[in-house]
Coordinates of C-alpha atoms in Angstrom, one line a residue:
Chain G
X22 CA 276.9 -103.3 -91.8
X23 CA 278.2 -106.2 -89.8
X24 CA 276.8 -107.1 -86.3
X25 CA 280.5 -106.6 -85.1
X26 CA 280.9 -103.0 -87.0
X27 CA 277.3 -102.0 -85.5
X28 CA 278.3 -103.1 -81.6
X29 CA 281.6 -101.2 -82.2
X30 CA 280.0 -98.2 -83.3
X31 CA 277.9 -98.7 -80.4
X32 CA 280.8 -99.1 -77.8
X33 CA 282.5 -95.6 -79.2
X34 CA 279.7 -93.9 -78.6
X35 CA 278.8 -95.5 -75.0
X36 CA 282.8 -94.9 -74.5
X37 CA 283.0 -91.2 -75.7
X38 CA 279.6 -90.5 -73.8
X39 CA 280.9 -92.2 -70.3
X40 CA 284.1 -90.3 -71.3
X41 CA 282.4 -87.3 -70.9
X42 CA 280.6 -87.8 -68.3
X43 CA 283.8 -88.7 -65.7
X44 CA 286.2 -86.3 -67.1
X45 CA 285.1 -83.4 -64.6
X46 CA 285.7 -85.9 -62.2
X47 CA 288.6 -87.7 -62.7
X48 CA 290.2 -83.9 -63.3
X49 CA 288.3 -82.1 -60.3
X50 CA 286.6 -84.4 -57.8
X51 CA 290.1 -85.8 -55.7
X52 CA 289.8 -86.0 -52.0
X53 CA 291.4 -82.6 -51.6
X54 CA 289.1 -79.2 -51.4
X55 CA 287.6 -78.3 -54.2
X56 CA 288.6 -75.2 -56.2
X57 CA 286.5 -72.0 -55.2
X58 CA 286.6 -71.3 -59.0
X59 CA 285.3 -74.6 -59.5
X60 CA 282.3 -74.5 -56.8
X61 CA 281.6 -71.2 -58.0
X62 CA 281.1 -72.5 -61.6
X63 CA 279.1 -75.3 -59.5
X64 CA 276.5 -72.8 -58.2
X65 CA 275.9 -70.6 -61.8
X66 CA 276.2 -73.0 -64.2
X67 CA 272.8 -74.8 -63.4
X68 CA 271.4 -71.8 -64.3
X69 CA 272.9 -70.8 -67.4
X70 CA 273.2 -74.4 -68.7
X71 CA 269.3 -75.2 -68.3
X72 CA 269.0 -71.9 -70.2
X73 CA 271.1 -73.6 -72.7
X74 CA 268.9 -76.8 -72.6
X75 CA 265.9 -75.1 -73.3
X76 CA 267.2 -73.4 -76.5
X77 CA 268.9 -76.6 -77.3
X78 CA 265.3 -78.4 -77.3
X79 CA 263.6 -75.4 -79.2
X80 CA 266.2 -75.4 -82.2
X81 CA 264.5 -76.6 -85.0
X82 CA 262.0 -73.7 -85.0
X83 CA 261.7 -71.7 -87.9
X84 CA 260.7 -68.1 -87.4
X85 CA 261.1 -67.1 -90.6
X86 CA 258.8 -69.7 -92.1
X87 CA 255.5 -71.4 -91.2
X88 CA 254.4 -71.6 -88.8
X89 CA 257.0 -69.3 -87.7
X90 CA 257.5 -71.0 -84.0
X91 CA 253.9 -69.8 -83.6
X92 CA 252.7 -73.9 -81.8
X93 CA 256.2 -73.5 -79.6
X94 CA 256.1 -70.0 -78.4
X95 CA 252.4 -70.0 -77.2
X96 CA 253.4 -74.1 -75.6
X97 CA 256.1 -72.4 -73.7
X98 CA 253.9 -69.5 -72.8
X99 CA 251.3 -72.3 -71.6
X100 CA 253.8 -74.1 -69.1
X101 CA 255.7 -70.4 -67.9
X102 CA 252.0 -69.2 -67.2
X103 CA 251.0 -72.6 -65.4
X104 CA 253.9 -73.0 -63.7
X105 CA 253.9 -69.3 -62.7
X106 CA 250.4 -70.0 -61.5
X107 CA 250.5 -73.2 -59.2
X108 CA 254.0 -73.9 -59.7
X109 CA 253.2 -77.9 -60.0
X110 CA 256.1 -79.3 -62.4
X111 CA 253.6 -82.3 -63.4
X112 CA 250.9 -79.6 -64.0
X113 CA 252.9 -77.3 -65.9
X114 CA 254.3 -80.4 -68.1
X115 CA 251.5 -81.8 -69.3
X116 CA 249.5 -79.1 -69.9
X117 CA 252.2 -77.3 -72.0
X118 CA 252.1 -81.2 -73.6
X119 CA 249.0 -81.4 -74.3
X120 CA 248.8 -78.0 -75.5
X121 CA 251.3 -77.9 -78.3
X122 CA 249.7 -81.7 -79.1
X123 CA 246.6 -79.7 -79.7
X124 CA 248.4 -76.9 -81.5
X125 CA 250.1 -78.6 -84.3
X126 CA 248.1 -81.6 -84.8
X127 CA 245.0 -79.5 -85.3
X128 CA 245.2 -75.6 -85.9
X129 CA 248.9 -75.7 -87.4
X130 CA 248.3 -78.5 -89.3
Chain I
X8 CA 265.2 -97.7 -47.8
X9 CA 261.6 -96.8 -47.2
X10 CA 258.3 -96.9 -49.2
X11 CA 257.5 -93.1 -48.3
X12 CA 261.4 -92.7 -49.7
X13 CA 260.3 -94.7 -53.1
X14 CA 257.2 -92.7 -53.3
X15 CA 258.9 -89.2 -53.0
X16 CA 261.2 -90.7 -55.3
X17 CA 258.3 -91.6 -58.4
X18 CA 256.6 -88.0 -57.9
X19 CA 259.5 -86.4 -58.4
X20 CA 261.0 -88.5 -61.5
X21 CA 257.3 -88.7 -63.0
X22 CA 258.0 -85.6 -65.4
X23 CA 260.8 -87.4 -66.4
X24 CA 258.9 -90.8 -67.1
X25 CA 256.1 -89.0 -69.0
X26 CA 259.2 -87.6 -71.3
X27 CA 261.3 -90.6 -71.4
X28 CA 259.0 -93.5 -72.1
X29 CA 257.7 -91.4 -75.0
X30 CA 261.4 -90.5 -76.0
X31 CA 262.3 -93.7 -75.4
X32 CA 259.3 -95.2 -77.4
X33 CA 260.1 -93.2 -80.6
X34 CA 263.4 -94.2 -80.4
X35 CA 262.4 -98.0 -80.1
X36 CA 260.4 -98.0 -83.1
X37 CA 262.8 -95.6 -84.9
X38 CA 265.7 -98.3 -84.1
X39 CA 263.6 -101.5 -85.0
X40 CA 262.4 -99.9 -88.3
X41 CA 266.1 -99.3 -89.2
X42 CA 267.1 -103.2 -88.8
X43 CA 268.2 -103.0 -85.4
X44 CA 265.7 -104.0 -82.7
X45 CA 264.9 -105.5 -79.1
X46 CA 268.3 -106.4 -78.0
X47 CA 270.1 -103.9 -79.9
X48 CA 268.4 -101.4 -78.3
X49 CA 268.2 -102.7 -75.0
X50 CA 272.1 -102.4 -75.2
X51 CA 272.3 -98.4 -76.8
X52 CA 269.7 -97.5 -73.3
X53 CA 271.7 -99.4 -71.2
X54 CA 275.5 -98.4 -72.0
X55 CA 275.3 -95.5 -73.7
X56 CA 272.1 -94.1 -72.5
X57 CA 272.2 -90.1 -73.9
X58 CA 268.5 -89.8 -76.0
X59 CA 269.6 -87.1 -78.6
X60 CA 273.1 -89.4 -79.1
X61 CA 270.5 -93.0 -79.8
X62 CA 268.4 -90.8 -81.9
X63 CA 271.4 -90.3 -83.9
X64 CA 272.7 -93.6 -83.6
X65 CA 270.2 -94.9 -85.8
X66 CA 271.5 -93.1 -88.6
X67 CA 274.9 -93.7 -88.0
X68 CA 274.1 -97.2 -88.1
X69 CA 272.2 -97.4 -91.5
X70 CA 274.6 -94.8 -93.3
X71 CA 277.8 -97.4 -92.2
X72 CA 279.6 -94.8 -90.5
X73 CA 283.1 -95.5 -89.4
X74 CA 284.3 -96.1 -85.7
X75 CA 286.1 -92.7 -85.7
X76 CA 283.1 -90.4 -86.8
X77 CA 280.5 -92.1 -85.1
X78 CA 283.0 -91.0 -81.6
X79 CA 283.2 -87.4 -83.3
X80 CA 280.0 -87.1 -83.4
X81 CA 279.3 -88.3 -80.1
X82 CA 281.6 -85.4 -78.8
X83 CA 280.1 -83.2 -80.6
X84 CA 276.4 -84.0 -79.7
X85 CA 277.1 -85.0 -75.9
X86 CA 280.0 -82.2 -74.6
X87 CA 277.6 -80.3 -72.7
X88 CA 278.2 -83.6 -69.8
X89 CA 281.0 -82.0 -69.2
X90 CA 279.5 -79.0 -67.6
X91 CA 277.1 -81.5 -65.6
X92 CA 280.2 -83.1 -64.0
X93 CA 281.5 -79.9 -63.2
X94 CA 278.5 -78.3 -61.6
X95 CA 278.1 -82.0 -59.3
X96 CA 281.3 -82.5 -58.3
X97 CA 280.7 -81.1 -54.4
X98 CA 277.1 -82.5 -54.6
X99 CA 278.2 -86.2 -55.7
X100 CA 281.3 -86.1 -53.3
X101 CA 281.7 -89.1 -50.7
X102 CA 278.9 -91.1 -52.5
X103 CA 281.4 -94.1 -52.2
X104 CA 280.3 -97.1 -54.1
X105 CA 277.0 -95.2 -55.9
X106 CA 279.1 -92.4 -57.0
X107 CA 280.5 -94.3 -60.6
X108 CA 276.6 -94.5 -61.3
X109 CA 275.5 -91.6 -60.0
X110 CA 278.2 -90.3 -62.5
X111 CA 277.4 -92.6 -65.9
X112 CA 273.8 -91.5 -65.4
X113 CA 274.4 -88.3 -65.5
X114 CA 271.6 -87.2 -68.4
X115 CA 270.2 -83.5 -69.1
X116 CA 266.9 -84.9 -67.3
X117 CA 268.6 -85.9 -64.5
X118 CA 270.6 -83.1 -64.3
X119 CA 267.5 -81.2 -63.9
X120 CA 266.3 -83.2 -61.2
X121 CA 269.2 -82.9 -58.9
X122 CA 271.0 -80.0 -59.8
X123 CA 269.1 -78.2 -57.0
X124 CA 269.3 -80.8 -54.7
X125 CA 266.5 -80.4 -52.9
X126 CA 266.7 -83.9 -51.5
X127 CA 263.5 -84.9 -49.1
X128 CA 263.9 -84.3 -45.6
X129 CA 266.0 -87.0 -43.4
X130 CA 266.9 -88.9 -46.8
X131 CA 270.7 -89.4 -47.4
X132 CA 271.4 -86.8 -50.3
X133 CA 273.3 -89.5 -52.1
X134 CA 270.3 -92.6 -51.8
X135 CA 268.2 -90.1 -53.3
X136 CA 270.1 -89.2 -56.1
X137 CA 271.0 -92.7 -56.6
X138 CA 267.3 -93.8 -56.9
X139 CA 266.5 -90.9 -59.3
X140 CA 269.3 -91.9 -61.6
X141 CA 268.2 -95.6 -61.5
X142 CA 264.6 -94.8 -62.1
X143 CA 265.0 -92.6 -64.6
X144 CA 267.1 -94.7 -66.9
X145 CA 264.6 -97.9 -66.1
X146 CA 261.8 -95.6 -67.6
X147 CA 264.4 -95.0 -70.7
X148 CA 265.3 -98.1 -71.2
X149 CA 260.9 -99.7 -70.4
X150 CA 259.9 -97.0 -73.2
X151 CA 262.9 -98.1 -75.7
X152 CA 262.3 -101.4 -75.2
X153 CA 258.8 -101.2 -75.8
X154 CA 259.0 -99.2 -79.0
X155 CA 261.3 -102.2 -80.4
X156 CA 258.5 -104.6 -79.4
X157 CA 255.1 -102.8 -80.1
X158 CA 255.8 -99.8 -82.3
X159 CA 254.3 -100.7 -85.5
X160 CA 251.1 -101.3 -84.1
X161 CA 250.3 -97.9 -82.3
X162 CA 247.8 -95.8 -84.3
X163 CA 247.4 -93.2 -81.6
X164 CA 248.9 -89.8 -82.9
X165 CA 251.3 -89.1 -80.7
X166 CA 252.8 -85.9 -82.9
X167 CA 254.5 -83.3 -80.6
X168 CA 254.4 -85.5 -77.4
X169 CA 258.0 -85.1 -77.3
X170 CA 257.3 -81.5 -76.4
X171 CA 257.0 -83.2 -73.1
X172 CA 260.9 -83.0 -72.5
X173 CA 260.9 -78.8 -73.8
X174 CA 257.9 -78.3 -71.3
X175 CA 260.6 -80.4 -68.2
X176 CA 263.7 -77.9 -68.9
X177 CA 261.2 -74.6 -69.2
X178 CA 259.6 -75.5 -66.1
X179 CA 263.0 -76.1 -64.2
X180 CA 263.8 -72.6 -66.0
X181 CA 261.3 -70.8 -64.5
X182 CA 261.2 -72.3 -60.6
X183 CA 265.5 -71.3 -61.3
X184 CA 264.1 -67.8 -61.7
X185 CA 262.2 -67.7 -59.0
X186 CA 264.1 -68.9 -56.7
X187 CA 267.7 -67.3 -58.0
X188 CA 269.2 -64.2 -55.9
X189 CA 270.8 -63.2 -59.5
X190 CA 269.1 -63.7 -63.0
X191 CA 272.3 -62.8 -64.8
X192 CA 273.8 -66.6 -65.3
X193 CA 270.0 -67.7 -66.5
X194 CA 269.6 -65.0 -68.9
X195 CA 273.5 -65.1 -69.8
X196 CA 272.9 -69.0 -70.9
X197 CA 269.6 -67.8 -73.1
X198 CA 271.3 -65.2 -75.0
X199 CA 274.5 -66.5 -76.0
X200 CA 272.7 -69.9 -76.8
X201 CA 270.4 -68.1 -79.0
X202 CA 273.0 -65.8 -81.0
X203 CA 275.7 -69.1 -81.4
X204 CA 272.1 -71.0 -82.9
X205 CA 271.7 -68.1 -85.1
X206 CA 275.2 -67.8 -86.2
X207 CA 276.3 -71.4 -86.3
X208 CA 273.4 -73.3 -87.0
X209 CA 271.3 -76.3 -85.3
X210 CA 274.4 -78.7 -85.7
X211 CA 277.6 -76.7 -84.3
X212 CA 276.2 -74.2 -81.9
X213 CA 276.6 -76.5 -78.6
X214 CA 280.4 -75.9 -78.3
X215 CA 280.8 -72.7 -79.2
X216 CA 277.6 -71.9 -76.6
X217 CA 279.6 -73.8 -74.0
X218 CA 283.0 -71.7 -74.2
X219 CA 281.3 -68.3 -74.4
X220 CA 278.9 -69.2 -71.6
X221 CA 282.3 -70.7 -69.4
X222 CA 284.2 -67.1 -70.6
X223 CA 280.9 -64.9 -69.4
X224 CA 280.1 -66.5 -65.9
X225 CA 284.1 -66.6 -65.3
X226 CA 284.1 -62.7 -66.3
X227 CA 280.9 -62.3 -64.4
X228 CA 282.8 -63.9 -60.9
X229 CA 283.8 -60.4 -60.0
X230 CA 280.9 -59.0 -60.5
X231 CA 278.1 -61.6 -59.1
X232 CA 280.1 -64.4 -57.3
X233 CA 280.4 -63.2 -53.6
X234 CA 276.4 -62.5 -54.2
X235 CA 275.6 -65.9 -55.6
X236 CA 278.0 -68.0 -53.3
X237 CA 276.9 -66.1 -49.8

């Protein structure tokens, strides 16, 4: 591939992305009062959404074959039971981390 | 803009350092490996700047992909901005001249980070947001970089690090949970998610997760919205 074809590939994707990104706004964010639909979808759709993100990040698990999720569902369990105790993000991240390092590169190996 | 501001500003994006210079590195080294190193990469963190979309840049790139699928693709793999945009437009109103940034950097991460926004006391909401965003794409764009430059010589083995970015989203997760008057939306965004993966598979599920989850809180307005909005 060219340098030329390779920066316009580049450009469509940083275009589409950005595209994305302002839509909602262009659409939604005028100076006049924002929908009560719309600030209602504001207020839930954090919660459903990271829902969405965590299942997003999770997708290449395969129960249904070794080592059937086993390193990612006792990872999560790690930061849900970490976070649950001292509710410390950093805490809660890197031990999960570290944890599922542990877990696959030396018991799911 | 003070230190104490800066500081408050690091602890909070650290989670999102940890995740994104590792992220960042394996996509530097990823990138460089394919043909395309330090200054082609500096360029994907710094305009398009969406991890999942770079990672799959790379392979776009080497396949020769066309101009029109590698913008498919992009849709397909980055349409869940949309909802970011819609859940921020009150937050990110009257941000004035930050507000075109506060809206390009828009990333899952840093979504997370200010979706609550539980901005530090006497801080203007919008300077806060503002330095999260910034920071957290210097940290993408530091551990990209670096991966283009030093990758081939690490031996450390980092497998599974990038668990560092599943261990972020649980975490926000589970402080949503505790501190949500109504679980339904959370467990609404689990569940379909999980049944579209099942029944479209890893590559399609986003969209269709997307409309159903749009179609059940819009159903669900009724029933939990005065609760939720009070």
């Amino acid at each position: 591939m060219t340098d030329t074809r390779a920066a316009s590939l580049i450009a469509a994707a940083a275009i589409v992305t950005a595209l994305l990104r302002f839509l909602p706004f262009l659409f939604l964010g005028g100076k006049r009062k924002t929908p009560e639909y719309i600030t209602y979808l504001g207020k839930v759709l954090p919660y459903a959404i990271i829902g969405m993100l965590v299942v997003y990040c999770l997708r290449g698990v395969t129960p249904l074959n070794w080592p059937h999720g086993l390193p990612e569902l006792l990872a999560v369990a790690a930061v849900v039971v970490l976070h649950l105790w001292r509710r410390s993000t950093l805490l809660s991240i890197a031990g999960g981390t570290i944890c599922y390092m542990v877990l696959i590169q030396f018991i799911f190996k | 803009m003070n230190r104490n501001l800066l500081r408050q500003v690091v602890i909070k994006t650290l989670p999102v350092m940890t995740g994104y210079v590792v992220l960042g590195f394996g996509f530097g080294i990823l990138s460089e490996n394919a043909g395309y190193g330090f200054w082609w990469v500096l360029a994907m963190s710094v305009f398009i700047y969406a991890g999942s979309m770079q990672y799959l840049m790379v392979s776009l790139l080497t396949s020769g992909a066309s101009v029109i699928s590698t913008a498919l693709a992009t849709l397909m793999v980055n349409a869940r901005h949309l909802f970011y945009g819609i859940s921020m437009i009150d937050r990110y109103k009257g941000a004035g001249a930050k507000k075109p940034y506060l809206i390009f950097a828009l990333t899952d991460e840093t979504y997370s980070l200010v979706c609550h926004g539980d901005t530090p006391e006497g801080v203007n909401p919008h300077l806060y947001y503002f330095l999260v965003s910034l920071f957290n794409q210097i940290y993408w764009i530091i551990g990209s970089v670096l991966g283009a430059i030093v990758g081939s010589a690490v031996t450390f083995n980092s497998a599974g690090i990038d668990f560092a970015m599943t261990a972020l989203f649980v975490t926000v997760f589970v402080e949503q949970w505790l501190t949500a008057k109504n679980h339904i939306p959370a467990a609404a965004g689990v569940c379909i998610t999980v049944v579209c993966l099942l029944i479209f598979g890893g590559d399609l599920f986003l969209i269709p997760s997307m409309i159903l989850i749009l179609a059940a809180l819009s159903l669900g307005r009724p029933v939990f919205g005065k609760e939720i909005q009070s």
